[in-house]
PDB file of C-alpha atoms in Angstrom:
ATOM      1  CA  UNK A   1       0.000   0.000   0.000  1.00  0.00           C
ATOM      2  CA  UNK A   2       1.358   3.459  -0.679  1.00  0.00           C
ATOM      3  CA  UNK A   3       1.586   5.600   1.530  1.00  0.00           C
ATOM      4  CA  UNK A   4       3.246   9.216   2.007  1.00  0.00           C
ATOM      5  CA  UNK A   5       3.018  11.116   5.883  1.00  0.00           C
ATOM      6  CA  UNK A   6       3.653  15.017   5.879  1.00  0.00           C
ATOM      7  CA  UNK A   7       5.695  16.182   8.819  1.00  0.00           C
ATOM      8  CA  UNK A   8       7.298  18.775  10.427  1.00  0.00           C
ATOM      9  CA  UNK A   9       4.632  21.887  10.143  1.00  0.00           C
ATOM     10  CA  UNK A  10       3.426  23.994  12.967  1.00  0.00           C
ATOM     11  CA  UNK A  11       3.546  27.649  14.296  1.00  0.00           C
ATOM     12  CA  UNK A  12       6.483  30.035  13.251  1.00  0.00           C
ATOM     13  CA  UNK A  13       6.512  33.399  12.814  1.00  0.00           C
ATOM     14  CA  UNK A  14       7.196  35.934   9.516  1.00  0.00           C
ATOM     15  CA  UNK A  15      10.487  35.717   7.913  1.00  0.00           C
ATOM     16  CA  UNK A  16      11.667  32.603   9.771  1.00  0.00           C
ATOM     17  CA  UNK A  17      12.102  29.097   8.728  1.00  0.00           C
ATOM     18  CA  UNK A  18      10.624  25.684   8.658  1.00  0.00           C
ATOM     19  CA  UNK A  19      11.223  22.248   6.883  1.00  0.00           C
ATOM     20  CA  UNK A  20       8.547  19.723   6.007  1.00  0.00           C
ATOM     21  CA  UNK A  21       8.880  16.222   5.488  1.00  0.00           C
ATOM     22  CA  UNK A  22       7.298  13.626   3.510  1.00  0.00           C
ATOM     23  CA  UNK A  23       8.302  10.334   4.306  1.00  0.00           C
ATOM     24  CA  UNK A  24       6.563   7.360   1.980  1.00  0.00           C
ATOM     25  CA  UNK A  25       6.387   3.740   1.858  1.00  0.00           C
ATOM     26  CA  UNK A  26       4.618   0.970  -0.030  1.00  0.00           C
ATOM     27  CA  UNK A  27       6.546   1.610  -4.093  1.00  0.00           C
ATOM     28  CA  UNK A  28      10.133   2.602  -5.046  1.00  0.00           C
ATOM     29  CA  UNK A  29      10.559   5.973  -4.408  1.00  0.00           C
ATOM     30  CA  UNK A  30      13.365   6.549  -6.898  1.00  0.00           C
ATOM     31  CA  UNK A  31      11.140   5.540  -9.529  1.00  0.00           C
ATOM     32  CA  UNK A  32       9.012   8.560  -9.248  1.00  0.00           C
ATOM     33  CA  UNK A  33       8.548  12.701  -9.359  1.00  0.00           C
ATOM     34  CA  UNK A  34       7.438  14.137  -5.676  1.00  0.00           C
ATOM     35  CA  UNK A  35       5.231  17.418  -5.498  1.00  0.00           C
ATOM     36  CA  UNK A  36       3.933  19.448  -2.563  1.00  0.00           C
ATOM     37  CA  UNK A  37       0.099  20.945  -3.215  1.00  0.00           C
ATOM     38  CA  UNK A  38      -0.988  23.461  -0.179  1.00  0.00           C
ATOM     39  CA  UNK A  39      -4.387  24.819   0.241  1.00  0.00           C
ATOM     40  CA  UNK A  40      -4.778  27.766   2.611  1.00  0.00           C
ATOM     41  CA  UNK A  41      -7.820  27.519   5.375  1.00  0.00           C
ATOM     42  CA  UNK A  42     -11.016  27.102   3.015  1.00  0.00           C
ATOM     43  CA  UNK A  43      -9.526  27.637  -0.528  1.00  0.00           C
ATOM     44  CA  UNK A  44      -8.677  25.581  -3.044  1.00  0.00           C
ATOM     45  CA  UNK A  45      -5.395  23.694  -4.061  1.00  0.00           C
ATOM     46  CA  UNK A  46      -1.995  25.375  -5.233  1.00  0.00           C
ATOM     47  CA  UNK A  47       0.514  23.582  -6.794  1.00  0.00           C
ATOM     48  CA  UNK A  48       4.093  24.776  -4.769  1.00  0.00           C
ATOM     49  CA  UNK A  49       7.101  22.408  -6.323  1.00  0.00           C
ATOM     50  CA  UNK A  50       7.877  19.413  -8.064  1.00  0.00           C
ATOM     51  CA  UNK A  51      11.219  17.197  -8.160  1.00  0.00           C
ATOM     52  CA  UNK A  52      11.844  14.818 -10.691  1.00  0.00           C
ATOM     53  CA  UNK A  53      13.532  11.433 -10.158  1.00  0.00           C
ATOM     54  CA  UNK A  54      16.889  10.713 -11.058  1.00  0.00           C
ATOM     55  CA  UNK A  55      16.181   9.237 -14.384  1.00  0.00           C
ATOM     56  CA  UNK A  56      14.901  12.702 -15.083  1.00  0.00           C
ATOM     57  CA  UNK A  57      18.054  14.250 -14.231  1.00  0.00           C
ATOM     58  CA  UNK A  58      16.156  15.146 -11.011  1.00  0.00           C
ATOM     59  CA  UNK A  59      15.317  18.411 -11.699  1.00  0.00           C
ATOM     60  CA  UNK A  60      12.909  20.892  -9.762  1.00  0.00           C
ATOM     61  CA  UNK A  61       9.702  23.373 -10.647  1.00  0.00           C
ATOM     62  CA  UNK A  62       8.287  25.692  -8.659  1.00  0.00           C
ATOM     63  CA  UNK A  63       5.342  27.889  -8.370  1.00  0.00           C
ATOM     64  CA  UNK A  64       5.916  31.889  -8.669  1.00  0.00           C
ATOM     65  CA  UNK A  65       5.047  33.013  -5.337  1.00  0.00           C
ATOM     66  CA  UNK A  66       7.809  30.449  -3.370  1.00  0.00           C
ATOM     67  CA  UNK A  67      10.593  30.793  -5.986  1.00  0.00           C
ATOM     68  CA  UNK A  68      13.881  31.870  -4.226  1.00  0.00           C
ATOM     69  CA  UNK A  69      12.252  30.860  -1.408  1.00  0.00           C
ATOM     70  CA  UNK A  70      11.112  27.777  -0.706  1.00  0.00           C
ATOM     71  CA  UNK A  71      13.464  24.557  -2.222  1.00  0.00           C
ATOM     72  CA  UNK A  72      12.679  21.012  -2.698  1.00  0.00           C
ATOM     73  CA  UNK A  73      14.842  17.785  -2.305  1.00  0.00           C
ATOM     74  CA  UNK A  74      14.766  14.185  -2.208  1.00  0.00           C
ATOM     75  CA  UNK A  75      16.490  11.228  -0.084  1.00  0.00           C
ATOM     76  CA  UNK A  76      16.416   8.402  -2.673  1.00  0.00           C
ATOM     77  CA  UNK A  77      18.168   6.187   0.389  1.00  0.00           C
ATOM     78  CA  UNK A  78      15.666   7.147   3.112  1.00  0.00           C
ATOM     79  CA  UNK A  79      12.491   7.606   0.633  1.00  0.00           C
ATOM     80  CA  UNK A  80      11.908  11.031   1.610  1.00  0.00           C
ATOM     81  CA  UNK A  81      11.269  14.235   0.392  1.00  0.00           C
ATOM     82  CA  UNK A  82      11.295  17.522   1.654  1.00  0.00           C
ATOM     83  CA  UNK A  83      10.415  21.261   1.711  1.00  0.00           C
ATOM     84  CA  UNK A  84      12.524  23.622   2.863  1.00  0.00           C
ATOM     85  CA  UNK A  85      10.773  26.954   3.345  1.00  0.00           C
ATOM     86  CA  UNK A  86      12.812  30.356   4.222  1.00  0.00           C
ATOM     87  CA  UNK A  87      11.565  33.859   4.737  1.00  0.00           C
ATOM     88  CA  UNK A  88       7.751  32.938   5.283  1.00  0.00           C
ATOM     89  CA  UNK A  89       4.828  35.011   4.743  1.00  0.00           C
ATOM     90  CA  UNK A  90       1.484  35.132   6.884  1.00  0.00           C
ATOM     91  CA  UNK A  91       0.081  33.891   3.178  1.00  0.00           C
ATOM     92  CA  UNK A  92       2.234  30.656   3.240  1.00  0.00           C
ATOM     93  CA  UNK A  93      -0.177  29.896   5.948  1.00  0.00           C
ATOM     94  CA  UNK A  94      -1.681  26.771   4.918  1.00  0.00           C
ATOM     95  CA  UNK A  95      -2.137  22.986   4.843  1.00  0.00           C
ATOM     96  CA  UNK A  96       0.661  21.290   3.083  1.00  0.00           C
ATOM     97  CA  UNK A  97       0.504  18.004   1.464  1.00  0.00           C
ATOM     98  CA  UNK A  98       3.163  15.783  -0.588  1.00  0.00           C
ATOM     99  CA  UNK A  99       1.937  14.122  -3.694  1.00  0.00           C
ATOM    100  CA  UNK A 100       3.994  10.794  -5.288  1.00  0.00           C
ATOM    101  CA  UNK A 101       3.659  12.065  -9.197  1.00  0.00           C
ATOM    102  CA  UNK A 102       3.258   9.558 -12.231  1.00  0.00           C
ATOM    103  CA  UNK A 103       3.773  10.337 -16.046  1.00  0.00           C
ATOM    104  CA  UNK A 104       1.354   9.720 -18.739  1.00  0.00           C
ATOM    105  CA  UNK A 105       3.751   9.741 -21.933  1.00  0.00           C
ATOM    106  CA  UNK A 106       2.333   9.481 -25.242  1.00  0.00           C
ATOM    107  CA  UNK A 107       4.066  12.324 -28.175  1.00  0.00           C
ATOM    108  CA  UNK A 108       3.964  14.119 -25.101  1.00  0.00           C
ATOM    109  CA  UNK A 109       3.980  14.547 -21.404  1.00  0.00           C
ATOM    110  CA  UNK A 110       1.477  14.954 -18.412  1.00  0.00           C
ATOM    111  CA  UNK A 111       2.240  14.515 -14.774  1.00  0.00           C
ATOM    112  CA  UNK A 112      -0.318  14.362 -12.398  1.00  0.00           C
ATOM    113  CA  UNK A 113      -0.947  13.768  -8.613  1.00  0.00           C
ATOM    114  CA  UNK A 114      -1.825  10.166  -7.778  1.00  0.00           C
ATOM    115  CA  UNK A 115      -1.214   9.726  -4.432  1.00  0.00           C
ATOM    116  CA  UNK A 116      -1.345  12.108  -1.472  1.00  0.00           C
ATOM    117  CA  UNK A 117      -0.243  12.129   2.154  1.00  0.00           C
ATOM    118  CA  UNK A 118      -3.162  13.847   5.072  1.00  0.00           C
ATOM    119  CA  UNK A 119      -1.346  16.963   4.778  1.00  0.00           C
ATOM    120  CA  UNK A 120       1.151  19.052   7.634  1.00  0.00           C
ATOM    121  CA  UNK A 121      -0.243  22.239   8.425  1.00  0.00           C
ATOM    122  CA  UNK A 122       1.924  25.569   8.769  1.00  0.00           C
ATOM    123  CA  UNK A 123       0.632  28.729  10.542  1.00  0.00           C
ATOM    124  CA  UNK A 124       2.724  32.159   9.353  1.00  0.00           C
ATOM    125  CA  UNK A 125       2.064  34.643  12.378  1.00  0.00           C
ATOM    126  CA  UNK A 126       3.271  36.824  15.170  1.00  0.00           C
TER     127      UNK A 126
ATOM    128  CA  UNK B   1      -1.738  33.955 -16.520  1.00  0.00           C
ATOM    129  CA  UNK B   2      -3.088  30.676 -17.411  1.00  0.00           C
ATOM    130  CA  UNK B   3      -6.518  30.022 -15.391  1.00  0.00           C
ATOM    131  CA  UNK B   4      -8.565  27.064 -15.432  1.00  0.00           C
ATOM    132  CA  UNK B   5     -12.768  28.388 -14.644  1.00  0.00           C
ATOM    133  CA  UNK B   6     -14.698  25.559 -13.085  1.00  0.00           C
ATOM    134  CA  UNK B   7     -19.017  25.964 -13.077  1.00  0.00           C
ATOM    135  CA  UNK B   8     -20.972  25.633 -11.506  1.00  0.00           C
ATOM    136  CA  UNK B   9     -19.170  27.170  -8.063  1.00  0.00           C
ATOM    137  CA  UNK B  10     -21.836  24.527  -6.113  1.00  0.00           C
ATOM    138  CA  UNK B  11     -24.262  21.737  -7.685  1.00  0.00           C
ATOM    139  CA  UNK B  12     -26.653  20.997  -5.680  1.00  0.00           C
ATOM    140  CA  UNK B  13     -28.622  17.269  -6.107  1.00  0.00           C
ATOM    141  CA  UNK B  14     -29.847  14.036  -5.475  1.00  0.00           C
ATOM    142  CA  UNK B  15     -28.424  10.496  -4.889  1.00  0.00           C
ATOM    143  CA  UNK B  16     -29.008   8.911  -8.052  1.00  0.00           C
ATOM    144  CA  UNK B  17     -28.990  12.289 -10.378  1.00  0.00           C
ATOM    145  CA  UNK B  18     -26.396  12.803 -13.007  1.00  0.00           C
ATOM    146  CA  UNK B  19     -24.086  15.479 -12.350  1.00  0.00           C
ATOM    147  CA  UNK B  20     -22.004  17.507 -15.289  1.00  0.00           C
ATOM    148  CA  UNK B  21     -18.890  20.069 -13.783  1.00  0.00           C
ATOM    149  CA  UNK B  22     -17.294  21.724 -16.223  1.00  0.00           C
ATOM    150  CA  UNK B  23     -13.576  22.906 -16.489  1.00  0.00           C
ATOM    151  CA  UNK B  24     -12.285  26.005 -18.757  1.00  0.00           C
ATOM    152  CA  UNK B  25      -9.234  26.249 -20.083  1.00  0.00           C
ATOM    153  CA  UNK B  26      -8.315  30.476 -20.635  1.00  0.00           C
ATOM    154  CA  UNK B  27      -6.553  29.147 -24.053  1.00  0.00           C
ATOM    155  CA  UNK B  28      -6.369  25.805 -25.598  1.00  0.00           C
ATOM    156  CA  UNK B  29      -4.242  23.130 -23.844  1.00  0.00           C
ATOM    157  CA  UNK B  30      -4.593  20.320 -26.334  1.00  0.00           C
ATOM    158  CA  UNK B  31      -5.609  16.511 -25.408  1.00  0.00           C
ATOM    159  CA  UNK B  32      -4.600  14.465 -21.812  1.00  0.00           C
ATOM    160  CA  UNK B  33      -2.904  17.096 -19.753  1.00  0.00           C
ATOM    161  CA  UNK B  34      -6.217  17.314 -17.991  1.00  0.00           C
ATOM    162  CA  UNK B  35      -6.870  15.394 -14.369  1.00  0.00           C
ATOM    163  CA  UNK B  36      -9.956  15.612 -11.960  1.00  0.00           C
ATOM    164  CA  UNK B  37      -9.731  14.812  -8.189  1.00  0.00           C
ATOM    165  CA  UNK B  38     -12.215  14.464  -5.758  1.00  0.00           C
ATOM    166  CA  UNK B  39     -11.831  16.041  -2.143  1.00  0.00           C
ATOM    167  CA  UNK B  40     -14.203  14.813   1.048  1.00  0.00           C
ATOM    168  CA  UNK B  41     -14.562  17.432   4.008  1.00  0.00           C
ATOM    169  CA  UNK B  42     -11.120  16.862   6.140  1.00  0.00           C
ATOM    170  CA  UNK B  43      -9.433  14.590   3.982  1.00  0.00           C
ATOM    171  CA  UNK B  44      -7.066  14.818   1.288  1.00  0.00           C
ATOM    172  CA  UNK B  45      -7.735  15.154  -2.740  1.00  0.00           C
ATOM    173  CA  UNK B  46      -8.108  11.404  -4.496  1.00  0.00           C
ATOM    174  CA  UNK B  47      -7.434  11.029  -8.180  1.00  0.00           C
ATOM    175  CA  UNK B  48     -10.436   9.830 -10.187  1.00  0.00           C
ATOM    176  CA  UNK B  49      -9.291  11.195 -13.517  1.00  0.00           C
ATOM    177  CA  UNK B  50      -6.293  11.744 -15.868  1.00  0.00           C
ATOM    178  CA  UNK B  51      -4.904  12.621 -19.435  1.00  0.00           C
ATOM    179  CA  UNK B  52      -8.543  13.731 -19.726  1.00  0.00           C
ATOM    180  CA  UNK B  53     -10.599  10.681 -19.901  1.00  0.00           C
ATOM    181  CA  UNK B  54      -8.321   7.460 -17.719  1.00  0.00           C
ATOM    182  CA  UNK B  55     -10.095   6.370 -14.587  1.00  0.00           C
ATOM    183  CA  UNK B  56      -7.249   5.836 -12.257  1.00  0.00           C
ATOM    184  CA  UNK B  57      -7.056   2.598 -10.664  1.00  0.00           C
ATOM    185  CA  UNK B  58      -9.996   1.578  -8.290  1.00  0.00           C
ATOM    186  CA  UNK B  59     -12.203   4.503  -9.458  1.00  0.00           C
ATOM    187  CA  UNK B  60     -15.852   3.436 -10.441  1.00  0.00           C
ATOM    188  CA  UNK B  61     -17.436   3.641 -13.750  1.00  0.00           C
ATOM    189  CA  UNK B  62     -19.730   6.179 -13.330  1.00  0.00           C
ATOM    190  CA  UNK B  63     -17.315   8.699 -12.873  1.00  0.00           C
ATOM    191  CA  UNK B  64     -15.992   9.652 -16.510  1.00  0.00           C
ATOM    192  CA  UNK B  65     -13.980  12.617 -17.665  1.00  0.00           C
ATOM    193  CA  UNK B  66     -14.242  13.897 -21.522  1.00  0.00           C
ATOM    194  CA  UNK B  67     -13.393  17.138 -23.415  1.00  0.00           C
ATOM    195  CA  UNK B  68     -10.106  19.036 -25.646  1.00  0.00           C
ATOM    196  CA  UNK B  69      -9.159  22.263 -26.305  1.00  0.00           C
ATOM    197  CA  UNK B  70     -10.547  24.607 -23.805  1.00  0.00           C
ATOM    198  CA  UNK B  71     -13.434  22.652 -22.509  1.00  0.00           C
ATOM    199  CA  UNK B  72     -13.631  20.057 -19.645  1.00  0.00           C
ATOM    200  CA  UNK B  73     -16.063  17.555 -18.283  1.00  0.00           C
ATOM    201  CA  UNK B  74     -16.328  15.404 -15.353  1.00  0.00           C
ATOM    202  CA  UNK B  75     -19.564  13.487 -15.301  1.00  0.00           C
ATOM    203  CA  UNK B  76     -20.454  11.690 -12.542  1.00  0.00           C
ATOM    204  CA  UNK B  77     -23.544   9.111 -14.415  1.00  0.00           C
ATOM    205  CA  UNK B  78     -25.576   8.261 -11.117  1.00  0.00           C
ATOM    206  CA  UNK B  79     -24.645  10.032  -7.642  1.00  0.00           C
ATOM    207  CA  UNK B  80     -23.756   7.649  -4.771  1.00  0.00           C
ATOM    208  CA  UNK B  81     -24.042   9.497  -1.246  1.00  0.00           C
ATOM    209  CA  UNK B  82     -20.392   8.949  -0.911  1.00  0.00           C
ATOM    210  CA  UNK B  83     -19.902  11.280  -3.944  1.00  0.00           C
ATOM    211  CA  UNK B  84     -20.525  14.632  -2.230  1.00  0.00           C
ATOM    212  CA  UNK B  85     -17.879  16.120  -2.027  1.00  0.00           C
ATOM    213  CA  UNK B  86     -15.394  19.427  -3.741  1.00  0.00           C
ATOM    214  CA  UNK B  87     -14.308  18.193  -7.105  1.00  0.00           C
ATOM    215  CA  UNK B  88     -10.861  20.201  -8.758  1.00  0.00           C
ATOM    216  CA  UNK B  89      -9.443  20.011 -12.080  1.00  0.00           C
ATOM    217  CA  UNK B  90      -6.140  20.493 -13.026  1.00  0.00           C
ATOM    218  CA  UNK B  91      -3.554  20.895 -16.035  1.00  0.00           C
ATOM    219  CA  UNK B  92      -0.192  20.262 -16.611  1.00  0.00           C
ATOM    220  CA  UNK B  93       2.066  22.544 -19.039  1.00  0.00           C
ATOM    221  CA  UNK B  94       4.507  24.221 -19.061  1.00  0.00           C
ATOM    222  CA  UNK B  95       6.628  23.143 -15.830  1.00  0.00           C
ATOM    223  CA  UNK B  96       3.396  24.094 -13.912  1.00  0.00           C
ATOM    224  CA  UNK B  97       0.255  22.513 -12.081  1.00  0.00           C
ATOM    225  CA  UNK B  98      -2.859  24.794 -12.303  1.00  0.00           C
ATOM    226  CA  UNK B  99      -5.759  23.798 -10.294  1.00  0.00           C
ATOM    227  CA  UNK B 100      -9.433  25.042 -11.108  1.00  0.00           C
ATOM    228  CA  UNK B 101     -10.749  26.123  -7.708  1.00  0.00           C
ATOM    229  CA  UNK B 102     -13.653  23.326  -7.558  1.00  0.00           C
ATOM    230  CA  UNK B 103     -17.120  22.838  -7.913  1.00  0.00           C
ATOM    231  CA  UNK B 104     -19.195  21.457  -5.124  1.00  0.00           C
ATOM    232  CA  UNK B 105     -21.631  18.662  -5.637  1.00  0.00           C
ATOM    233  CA  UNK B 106     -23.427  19.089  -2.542  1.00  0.00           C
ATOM    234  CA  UNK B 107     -26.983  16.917  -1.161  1.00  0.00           C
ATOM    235  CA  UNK B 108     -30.025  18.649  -2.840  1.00  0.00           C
TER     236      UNK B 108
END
């Protein structure tokens, strides 16, 4: 069974620090992209950054408002993946969750979101 | 900006009734970079649909996903009473993930 659990969230004020884990179990990590979605108190979902697997050259995405900000990295040996995310804002205030991410390939390319973890939650305040 | 436009905001019906939610692309985004996921009050988004029209694994039949271009569908044939719930779409391209922000298929 597959199965990803979010850690690491909680209270922390503006412009400080906090890093989330995702640890999974239940398929070969290295095999596959990670992605963390958030969704704020009663809003929808935002996509916030994506890593590739090593086959992909492990490469990383991420959404406009946590570039420079906010990075994303994998543990291949541990199956983990994690958020790192500097200088936050009351609006990073929100429920994060990690997603495992498969790959529809045809002439082209579509990753999507197939399994997801219950989510950490980060408060942003003073 | 790319923005996908889901309608309606809420659908409000009955066990058994067919329900139609509808996902607009702001420009076209081709064929199968479309998905559909389902979210239940305090629990975490499930995949039902991708590349437009693949049931992911374990997903019933009456939940079916069709459309190209700029125009979506997620059409759920008869309504179970586990099926209320927030349903989101969402597109790949680009390097990005852009969710619509959900429709609402709520007990009539």
């Amino acid at each position: 069974e597959v199965q990803l659990v979010e850690s690491g969230g909680g209270l922390v004020q503006p412009g400080r620090s906090l890093k989330l884990s995702c640890t999974t179990s239940g398929f070969t990590f290295g095999d596959y992209a990670m992605s963390w979605i958030r969704q704020a108190p009663g809003k929808g979902l935002e996509w916030v950054a994506f890593i590739r697997n090593k086959a992909y050259g492990g490469t990383t995405e991420y959404a406009a408002s946590v570039r420079d900000r906010f990075t994303i990295s994998r543990d291949d040996s541990k199956s983990i993946a994690t958020l790192e995310m500097n200088s936050l804002k009351t609006e990073d205030t929100a429920l994060y969750y990690c997603a495992r991410v498969d790959l529809l390939v045809w002439f082209g390319e579509m990753y999507y979101f197939d399994h997801w973890g219950q989510g950490s939650l980060v408060t942003v305040s003073s | 900006e790319f923005v996908l436009t889901q309608s309606p905001g809420t659908l409000s019906l009955s066990p058994g009734d067919r329900a139609t939610l509808s996902c607009r692309a702001s420009q076209s985004v081709g064929s199968r970079f479309l998905a559909w996921y389902q979210q239940k009050a305090g629990q975490a988004p499930r995949l039902l649909i991708y590349g437009d029209s693949s049931r992911a694994t374990g997903i019933p039949d009456r939940f079916s996903g069709s459309g190209s271009g700029t125009d979506f569908t997620l059409t759920i044939s008869r309504l179970e009473p586990e099926d209320f719930a927030v349903y989101y779409c969402q597109h790949y391209g680009w390097s990005r993930w852009t969710f619509g922000q959900g429709t609402k298929v709520e007990i009539k």
